[in-house]
PDB file of C-alpha atoms and ligand atoms in Angstrom:
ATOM      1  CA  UNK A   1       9.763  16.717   7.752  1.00 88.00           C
ATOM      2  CA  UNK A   2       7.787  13.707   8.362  1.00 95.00           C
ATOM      3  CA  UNK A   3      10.569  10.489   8.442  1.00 97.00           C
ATOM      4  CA  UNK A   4       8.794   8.234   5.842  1.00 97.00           C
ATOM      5  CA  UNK A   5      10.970   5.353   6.467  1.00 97.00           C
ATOM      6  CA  UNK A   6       9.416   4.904  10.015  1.00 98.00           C
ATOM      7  CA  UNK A   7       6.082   3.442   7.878  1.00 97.00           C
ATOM      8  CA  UNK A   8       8.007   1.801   5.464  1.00 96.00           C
ATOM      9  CA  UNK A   9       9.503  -0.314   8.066  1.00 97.00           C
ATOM     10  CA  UNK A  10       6.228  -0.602   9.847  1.00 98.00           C
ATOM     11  CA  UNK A  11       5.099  -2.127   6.629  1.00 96.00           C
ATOM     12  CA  UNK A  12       7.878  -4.128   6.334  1.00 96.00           C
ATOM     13  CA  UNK A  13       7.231  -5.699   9.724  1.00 97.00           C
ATOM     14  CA  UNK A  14       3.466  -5.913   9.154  1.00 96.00           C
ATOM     15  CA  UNK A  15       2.551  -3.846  11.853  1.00 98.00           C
ATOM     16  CA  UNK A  16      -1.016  -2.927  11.320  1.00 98.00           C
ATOM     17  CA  UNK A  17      -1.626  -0.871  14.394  1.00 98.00           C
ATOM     18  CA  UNK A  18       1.758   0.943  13.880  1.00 98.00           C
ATOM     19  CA  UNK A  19       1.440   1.906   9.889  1.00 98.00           C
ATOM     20  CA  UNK A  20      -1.783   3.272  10.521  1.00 98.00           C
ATOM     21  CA  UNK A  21      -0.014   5.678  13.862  1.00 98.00           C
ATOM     22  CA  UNK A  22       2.571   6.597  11.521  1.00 98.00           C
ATOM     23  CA  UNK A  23       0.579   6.907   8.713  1.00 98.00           C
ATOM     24  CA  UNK A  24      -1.724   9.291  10.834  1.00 97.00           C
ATOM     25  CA  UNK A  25       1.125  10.870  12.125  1.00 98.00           C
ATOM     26  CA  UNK A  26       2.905  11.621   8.478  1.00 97.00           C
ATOM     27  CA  UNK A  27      -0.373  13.469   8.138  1.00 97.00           C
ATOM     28  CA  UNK A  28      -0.456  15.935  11.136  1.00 97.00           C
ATOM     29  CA  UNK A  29       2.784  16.533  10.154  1.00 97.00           C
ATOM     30  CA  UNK A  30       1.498  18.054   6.910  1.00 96.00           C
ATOM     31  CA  UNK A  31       3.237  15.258   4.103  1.00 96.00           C
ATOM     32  CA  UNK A  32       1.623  14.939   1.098  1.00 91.00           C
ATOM     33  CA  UNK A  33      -0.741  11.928   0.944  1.00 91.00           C
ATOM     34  CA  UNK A  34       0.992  10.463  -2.583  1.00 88.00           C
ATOM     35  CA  UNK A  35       4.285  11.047  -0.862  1.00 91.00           C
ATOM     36  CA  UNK A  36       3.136   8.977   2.099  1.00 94.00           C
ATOM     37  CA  UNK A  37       1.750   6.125  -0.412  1.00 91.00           C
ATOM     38  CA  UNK A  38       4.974   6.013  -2.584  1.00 88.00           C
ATOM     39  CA  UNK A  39       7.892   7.274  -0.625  1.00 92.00           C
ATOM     40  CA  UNK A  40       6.721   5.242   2.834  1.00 94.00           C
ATOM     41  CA  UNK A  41       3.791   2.338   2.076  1.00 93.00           C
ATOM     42  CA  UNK A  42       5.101   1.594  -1.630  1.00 88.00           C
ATOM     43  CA  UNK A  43       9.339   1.523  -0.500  1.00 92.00           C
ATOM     44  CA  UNK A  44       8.106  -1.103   2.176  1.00 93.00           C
ATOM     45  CA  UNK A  45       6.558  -3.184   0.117  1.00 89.00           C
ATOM     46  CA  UNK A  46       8.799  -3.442  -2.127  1.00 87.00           C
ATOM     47  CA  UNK A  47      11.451  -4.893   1.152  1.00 93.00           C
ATOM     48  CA  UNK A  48       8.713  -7.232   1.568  1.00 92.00           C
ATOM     49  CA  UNK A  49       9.059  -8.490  -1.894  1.00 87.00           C
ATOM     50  CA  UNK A  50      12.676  -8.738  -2.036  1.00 91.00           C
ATOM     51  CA  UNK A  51      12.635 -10.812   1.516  1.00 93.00           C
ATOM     52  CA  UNK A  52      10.119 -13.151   0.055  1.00 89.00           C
ATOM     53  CA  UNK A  53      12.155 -13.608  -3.304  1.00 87.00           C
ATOM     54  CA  UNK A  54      15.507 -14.607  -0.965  1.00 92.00           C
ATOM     55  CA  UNK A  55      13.747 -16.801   1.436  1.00 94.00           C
ATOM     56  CA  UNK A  56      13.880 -14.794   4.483  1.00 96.00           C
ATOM     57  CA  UNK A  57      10.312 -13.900   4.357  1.00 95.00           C
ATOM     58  CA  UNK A  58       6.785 -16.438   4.033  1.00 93.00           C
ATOM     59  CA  UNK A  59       3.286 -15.821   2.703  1.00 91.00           C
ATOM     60  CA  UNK A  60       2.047 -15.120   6.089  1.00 94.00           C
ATOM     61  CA  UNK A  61       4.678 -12.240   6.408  1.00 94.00           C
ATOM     62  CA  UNK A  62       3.054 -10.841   2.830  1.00 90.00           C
ATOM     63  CA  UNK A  63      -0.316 -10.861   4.198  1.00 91.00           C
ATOM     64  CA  UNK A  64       0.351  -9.313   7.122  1.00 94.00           C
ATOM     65  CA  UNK A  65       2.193  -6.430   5.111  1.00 94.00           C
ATOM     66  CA  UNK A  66      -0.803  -6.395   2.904  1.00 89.00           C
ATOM     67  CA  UNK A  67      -2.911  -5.931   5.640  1.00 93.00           C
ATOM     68  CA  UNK A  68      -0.863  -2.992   7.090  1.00 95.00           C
ATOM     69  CA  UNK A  69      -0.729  -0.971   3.829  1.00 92.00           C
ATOM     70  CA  UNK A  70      -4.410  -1.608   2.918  1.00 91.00           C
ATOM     71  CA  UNK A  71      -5.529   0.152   6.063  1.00 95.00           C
ATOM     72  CA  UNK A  72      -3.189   3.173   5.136  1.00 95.00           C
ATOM     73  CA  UNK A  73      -4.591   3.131   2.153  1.00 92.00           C
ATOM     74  CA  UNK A  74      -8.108   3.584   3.719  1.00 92.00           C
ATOM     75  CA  UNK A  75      -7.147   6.570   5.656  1.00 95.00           C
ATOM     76  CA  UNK A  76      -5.314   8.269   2.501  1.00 92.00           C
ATOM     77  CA  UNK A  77      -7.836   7.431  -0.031  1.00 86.00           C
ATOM     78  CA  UNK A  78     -10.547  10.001   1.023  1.00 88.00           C
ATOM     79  CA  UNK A  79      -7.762  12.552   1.209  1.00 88.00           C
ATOM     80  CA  UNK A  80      -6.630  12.206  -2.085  1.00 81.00           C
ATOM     81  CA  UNK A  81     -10.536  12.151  -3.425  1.00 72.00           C
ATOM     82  CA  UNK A  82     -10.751  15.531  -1.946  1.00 59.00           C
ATOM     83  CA  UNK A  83      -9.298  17.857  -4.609  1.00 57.00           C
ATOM     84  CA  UNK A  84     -12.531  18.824  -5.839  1.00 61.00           C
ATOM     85  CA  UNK A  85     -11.066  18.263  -9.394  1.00 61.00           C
ATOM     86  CA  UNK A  86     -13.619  18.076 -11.989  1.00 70.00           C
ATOM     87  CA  UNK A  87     -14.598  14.559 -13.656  1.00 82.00           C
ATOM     88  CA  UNK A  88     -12.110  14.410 -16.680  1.00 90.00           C
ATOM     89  CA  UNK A  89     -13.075  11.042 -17.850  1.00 95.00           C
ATOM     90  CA  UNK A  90     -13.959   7.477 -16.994  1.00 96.00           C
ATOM     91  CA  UNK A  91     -11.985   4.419 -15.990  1.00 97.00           C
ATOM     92  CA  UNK A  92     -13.003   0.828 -15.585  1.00 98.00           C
ATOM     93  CA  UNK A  93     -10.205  -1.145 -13.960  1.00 98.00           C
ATOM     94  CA  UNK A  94      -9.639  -4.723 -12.074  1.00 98.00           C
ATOM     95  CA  UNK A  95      -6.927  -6.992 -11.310  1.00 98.00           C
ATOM     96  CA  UNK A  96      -6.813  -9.828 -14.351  1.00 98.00           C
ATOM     97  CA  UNK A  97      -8.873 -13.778 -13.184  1.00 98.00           C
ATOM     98  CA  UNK A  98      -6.236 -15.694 -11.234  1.00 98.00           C
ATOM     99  CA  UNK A  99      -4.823 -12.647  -9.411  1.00 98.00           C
ATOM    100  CA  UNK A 100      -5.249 -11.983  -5.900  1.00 98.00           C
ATOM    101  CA  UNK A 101      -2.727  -9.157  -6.268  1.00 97.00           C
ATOM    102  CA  UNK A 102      -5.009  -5.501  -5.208  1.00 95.00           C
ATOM    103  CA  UNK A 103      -3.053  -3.205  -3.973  1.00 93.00           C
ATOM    104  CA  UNK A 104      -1.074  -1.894  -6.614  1.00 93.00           C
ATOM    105  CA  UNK A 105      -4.183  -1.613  -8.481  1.00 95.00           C
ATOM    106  CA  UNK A 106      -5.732  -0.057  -5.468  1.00 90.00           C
ATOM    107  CA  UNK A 107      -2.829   2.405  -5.567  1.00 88.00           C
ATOM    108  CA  UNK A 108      -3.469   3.402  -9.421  1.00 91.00           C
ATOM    109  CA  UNK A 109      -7.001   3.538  -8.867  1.00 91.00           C
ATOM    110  CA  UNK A 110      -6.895   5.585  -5.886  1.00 84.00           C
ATOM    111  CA  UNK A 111      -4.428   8.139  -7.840  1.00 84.00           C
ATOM    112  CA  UNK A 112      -6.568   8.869 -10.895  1.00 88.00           C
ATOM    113  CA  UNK A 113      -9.328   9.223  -8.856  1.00 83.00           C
ATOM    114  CA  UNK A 114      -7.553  11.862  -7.127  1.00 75.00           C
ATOM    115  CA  UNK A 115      -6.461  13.640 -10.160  1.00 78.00           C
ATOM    116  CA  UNK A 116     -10.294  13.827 -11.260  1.00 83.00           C
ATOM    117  CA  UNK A 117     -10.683  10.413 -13.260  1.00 91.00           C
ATOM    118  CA  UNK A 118     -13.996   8.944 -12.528  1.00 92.00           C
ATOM    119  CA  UNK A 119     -12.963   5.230 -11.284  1.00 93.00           C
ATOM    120  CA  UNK A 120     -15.104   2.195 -11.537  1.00 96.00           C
ATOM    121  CA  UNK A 121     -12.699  -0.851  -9.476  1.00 96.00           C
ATOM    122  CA  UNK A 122     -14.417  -3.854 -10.167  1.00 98.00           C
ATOM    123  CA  UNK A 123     -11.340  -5.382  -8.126  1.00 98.00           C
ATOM    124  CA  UNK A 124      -9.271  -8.511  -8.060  1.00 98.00           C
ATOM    125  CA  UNK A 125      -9.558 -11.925  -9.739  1.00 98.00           C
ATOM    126  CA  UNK A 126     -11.934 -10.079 -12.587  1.00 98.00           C
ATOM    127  CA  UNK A 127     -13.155 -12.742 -14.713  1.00 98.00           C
ATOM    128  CA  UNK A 128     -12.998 -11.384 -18.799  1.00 97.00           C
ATOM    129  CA  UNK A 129     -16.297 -11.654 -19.247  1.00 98.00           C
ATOM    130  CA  UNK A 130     -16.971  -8.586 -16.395  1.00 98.00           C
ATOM    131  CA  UNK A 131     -14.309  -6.640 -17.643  1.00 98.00           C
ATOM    132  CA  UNK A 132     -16.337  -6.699 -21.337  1.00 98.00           C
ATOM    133  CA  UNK A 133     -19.670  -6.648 -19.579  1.00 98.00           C
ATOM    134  CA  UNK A 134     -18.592  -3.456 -17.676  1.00 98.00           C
ATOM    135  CA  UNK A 135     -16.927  -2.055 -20.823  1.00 98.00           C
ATOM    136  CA  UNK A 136     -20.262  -2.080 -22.770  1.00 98.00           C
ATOM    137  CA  UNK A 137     -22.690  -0.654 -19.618  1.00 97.00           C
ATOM    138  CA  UNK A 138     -20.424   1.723 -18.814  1.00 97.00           C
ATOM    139  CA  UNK A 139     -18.730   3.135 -21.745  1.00 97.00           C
ATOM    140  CA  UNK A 140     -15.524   4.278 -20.309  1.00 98.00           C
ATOM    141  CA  UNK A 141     -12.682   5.890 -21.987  1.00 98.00           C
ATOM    142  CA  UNK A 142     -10.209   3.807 -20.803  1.00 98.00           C
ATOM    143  CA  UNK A 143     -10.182  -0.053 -19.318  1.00 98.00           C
ATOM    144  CA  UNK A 144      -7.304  -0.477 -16.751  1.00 98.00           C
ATOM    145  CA  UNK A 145      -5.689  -4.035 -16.072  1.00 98.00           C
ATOM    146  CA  UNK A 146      -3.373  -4.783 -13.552  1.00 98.00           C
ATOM    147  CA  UNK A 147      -1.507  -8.493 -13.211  1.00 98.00           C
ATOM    148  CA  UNK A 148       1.163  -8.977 -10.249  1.00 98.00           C
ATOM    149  CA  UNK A 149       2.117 -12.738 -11.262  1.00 98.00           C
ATOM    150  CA  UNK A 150       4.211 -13.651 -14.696  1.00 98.00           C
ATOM    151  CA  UNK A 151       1.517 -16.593 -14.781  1.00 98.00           C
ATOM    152  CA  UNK A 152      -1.795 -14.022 -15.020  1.00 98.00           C
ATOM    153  CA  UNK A 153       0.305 -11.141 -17.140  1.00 98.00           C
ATOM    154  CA  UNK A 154      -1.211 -13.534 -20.833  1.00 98.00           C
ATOM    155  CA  UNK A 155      -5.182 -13.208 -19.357  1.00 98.00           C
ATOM    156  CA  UNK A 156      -4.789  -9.136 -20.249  1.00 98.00           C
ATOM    157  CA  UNK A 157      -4.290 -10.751 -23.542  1.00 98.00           C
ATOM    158  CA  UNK A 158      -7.411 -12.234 -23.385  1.00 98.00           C
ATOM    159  CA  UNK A 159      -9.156  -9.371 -22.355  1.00 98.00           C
ATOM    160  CA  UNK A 160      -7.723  -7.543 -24.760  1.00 98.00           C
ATOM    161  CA  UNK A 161      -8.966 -10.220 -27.527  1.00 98.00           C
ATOM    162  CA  UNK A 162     -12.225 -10.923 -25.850  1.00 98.00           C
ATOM    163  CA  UNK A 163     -13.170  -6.836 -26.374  1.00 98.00           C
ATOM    164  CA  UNK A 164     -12.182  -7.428 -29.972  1.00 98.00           C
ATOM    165  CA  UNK A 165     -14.438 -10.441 -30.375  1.00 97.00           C
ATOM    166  CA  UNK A 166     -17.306  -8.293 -28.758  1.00 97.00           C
ATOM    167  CA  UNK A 167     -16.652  -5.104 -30.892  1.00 98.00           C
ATOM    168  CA  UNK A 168     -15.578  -3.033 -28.163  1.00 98.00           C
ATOM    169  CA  UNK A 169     -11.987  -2.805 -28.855  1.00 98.00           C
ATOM    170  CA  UNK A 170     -12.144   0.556 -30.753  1.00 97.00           C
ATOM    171  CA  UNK A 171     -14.725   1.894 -28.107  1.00 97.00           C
ATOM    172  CA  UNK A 172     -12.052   2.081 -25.140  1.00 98.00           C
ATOM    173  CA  UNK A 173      -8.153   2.410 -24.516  1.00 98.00           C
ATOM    174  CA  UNK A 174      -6.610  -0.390 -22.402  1.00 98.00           C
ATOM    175  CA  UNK A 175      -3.766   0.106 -20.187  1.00 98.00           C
ATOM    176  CA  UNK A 176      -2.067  -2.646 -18.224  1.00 98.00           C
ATOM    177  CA  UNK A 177       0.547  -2.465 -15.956  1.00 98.00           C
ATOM    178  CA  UNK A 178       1.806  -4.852 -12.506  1.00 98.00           C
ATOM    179  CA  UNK A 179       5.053  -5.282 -11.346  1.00 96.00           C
ATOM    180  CA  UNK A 180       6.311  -8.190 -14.099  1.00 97.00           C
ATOM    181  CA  UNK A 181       4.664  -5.847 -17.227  1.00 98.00           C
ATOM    182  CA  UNK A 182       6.462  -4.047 -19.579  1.00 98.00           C
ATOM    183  CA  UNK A 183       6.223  -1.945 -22.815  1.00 98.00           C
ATOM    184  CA  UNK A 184       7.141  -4.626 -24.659  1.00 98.00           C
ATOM    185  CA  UNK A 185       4.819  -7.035 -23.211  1.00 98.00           C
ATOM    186  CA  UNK A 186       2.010  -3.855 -23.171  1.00 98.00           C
ATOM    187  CA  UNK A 187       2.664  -3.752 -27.097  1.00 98.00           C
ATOM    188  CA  UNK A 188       2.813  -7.534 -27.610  1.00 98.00           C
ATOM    189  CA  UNK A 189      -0.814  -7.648 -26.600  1.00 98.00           C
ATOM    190  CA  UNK A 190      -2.419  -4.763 -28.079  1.00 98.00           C
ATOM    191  CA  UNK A 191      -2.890  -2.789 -25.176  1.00 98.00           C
ATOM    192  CA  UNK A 192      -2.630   1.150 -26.123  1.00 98.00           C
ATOM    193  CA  UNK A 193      -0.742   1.918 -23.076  1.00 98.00           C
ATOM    194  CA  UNK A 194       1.768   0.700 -20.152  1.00 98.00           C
ATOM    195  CA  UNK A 195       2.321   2.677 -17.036  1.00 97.00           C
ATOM    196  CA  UNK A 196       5.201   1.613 -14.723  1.00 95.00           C
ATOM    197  CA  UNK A 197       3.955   3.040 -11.234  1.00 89.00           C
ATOM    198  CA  UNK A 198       0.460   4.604 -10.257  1.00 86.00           C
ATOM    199  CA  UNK A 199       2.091   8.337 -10.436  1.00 83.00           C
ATOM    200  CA  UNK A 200       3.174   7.769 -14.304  1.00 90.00           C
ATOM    201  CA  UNK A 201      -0.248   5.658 -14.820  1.00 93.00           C
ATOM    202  CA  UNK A 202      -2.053   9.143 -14.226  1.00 89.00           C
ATOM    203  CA  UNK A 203      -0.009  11.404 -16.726  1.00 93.00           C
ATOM    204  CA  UNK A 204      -0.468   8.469 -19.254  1.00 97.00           C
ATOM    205  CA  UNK A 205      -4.525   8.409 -18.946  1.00 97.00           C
ATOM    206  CA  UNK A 206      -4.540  11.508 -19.041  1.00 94.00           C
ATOM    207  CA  UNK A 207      -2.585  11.448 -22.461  1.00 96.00           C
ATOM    208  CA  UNK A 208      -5.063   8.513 -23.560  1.00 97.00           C
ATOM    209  CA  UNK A 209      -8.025  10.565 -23.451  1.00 95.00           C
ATOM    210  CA  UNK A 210      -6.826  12.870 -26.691  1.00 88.00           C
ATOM    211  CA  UNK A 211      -6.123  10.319 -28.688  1.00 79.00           C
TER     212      UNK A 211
HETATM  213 CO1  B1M B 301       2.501 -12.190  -3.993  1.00 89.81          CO
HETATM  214  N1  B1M B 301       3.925 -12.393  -5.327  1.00 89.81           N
HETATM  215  N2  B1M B 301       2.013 -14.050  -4.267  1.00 89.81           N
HETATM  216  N3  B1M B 301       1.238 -11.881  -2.555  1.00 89.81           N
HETATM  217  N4  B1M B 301       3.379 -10.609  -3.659  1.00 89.81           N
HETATM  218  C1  B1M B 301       4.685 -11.131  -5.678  1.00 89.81           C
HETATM  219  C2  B1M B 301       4.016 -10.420  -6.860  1.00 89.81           C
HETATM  220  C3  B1M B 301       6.112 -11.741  -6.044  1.00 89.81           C
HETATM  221  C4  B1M B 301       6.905 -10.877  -7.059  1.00 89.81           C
HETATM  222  C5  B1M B 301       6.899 -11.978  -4.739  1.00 89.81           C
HETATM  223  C6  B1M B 301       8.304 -12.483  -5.001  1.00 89.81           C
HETATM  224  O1  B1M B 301       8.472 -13.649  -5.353  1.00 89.81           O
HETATM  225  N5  B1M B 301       9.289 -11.649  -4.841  1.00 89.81           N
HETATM  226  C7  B1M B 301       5.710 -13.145  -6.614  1.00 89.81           C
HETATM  227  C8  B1M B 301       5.408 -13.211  -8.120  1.00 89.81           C
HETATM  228  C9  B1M B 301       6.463 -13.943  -8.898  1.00 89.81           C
HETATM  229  C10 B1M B 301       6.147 -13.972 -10.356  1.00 89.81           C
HETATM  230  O2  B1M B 301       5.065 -14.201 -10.794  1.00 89.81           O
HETATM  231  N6  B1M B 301       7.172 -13.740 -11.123  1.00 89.81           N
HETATM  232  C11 B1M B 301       4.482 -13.462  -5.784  1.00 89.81           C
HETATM  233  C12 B1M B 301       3.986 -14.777  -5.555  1.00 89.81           C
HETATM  234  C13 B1M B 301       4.838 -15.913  -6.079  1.00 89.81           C
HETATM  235  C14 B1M B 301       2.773 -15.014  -4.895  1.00 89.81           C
HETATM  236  C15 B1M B 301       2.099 -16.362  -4.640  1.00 89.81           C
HETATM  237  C16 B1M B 301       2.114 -17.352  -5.836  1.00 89.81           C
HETATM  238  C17 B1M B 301       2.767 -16.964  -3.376  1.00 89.81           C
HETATM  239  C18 B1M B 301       2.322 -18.366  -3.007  1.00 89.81           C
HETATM  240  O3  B1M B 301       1.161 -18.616  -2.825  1.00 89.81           O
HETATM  241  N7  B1M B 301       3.274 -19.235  -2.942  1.00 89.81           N
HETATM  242  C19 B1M B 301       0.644 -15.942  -4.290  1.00 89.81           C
HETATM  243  C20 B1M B 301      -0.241 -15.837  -5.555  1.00 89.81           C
HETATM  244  C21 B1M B 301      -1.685 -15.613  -5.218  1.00 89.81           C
HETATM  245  C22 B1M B 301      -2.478 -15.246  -6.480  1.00 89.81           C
HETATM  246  O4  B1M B 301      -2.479 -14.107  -6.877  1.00 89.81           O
HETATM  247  N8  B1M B 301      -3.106 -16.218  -7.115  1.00 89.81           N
HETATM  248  C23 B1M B 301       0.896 -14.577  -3.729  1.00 89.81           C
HETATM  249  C24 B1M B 301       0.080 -13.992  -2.761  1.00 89.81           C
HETATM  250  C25 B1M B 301       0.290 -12.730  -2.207  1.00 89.81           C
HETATM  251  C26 B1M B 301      -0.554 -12.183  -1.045  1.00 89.81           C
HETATM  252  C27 B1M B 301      -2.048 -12.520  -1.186  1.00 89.81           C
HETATM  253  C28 B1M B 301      -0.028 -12.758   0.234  1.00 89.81           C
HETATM  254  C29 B1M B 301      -0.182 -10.659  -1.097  1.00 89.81           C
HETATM  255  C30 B1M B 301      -1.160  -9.801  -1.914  1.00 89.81           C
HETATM  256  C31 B1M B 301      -2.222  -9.142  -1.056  1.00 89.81           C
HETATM  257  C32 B1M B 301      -3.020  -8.157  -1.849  1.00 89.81           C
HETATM  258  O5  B1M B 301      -2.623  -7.593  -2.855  1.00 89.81           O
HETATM  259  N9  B1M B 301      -4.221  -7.964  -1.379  1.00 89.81           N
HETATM  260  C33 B1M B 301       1.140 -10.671  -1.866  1.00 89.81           C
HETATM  261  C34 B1M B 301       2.064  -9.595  -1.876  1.00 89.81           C
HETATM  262  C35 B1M B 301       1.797  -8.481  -0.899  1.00 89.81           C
HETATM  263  C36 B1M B 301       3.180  -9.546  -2.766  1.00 89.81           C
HETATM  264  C37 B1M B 301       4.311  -8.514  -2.865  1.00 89.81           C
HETATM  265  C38 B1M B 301       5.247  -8.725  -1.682  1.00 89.81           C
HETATM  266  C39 B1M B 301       3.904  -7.068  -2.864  1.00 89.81           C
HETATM  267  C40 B1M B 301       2.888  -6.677  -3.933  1.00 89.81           C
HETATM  268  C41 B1M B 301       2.426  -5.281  -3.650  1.00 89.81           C
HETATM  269  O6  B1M B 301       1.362  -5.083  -3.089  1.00 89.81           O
HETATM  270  N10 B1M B 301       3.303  -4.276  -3.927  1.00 89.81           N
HETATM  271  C42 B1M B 301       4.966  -8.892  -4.263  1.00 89.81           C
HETATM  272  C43 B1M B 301       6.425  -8.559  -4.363  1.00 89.81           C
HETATM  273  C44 B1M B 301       6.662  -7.283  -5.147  1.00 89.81           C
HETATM  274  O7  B1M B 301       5.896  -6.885  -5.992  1.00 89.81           O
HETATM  275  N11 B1M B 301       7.778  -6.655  -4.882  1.00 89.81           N
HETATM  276  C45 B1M B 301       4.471 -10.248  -4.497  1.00 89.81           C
HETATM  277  C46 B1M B 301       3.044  -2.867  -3.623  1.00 89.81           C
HETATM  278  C47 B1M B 301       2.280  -2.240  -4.772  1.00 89.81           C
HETATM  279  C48 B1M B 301       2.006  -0.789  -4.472  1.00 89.81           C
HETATM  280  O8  B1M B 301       3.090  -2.337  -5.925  1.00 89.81           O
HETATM  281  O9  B1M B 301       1.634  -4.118  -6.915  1.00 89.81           O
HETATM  282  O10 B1M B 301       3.810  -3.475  -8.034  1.00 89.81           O
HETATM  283  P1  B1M B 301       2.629  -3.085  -7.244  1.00 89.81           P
HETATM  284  O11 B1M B 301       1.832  -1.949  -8.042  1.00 89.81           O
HETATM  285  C49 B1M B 301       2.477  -0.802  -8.583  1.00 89.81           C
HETATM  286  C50 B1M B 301       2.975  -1.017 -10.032  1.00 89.81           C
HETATM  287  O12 B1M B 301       3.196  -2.377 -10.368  1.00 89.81           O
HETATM  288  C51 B1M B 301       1.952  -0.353 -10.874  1.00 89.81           C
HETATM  289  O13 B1M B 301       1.526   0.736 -10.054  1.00 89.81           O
HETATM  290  C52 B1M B 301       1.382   0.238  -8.716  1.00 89.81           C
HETATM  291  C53 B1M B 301       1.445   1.391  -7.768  1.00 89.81           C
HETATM  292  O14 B1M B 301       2.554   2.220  -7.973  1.00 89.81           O
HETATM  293  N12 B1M B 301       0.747  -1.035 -11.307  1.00 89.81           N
HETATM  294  C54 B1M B 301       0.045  -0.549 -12.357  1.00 89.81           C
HETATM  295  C55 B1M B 301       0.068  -2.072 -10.788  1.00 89.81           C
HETATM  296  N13 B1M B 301      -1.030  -2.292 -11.478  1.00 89.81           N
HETATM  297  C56 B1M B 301      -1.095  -1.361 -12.442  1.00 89.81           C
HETATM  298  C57 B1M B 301      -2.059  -1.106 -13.413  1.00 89.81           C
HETATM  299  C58 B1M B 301      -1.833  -0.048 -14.284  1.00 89.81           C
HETATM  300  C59 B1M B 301      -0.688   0.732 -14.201  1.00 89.81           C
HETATM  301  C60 B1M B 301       0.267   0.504 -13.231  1.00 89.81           C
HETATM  302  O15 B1M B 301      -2.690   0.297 -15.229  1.00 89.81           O
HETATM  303  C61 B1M B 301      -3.985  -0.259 -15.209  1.00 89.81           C
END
């Protein structure tokens, strides 16, 4: 079994070259392609965070682990498209204006897409005005929001108010989620649904589409 603690460190250190080796090598040696994401990418990430929080880390050393995991995530992504699952419904999703957080929202993007959601990533620093633009050409079932910073987590209230203004609040389900979100905060604003990681934001699409 593939040591997935190798990439996370290779993350942690924000070697580029080295994450996408490993990440190439978790592969060959047959690991699952969400396993590599959460369990090895995801874990280092989160190191990255904490060293930034306690001063031992600088933005530079965030960029450069941002760097490494986005080009893991280019190798996996394909992968995970490739379960031939039919299209069970459609997703419009961005990170919030202000936010130059992506790859979380890359990560839950990348997952429902894999599990046969048809995803529309109109990525990061999404003004409102797209997100209700795309809502009303597109027609999706569901609008996804994700905020990384406790400053941007009030614009998905906006959004959220914004679709009401334009009369396209019953049309679609919303569901936010980012690192500083909660239930609480998802039911403050309106929003139908919260999802705490990109695995549980897939079971909880899923669930939005019956109602
Ligand atoms: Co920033 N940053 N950052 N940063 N950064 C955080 C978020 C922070 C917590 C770091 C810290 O202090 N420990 C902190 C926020 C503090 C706060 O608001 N309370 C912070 C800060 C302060 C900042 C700056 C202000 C720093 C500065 O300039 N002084 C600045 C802000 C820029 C801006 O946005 N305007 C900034 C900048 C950056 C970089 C650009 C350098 C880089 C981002 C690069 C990029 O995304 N392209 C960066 C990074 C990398 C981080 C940390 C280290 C890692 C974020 C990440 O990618 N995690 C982060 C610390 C942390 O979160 N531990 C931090 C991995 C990712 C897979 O997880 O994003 O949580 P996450 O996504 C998860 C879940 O949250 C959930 O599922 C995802 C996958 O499982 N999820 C959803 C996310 N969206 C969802 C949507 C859903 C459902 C689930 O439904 C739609």
């Amino acid at each position: 079994m593939f040591d997935l603690s190798l990439l996370s460190k290779a993350i942690d250190v924000g070697d580029r070259e080295k994450t996408i080796q490993l990440t190439n090598e978790a592969l060959s040696a047959g690991t699952n392609p969400q396993d590599i994401i959460v369990h090895g990418l995801q874990a280092g990430m989160a190191v990255v965070g904490e060293k930034f929080s306690n001063g031992e880390y600088f933005l530079p050393d965030m960029l450069m682990a941002a760097r490494a995991m986005k080009a893991a995530l280019e190798i996996l992504k394909p992968l995970l498209k490739e379960t031939g699952i039919p299209t069970i419904g459609k997703v419009v999703i961005g990170t919030v204006e202000g936010d130059m957080h992506d790859i979380g929202k890359n990560v839950v993007a990348t997952l429902l897409s894999g599990n046969g959601f048809e995803v529309f990533d109109l990525g990061l620093n999404v003004p409102a005005k797209k997100f209700i633009d795309e809502v009303s050409e597109k027609k999706p079932h569901i609008l996804g929001m994700s905020a990384l910073l406790t400053t941007t987590m009030p614009v998905m209230g906006k959004v959220i108010k914004a679709l009401e203004e334009a009369g396209l609040r019953s049309s679609v389900k919303v569901i936010v989620g980012g690192a500083p979100v909660t239930q609480d905060y998802a039911n403050y604003i309106g929003a139908d649904a919260y999802a705490h990681d990109g695995g549980k934001a897939v079971p909880v699409c899923k669930q939005l589409l019956d109602k």
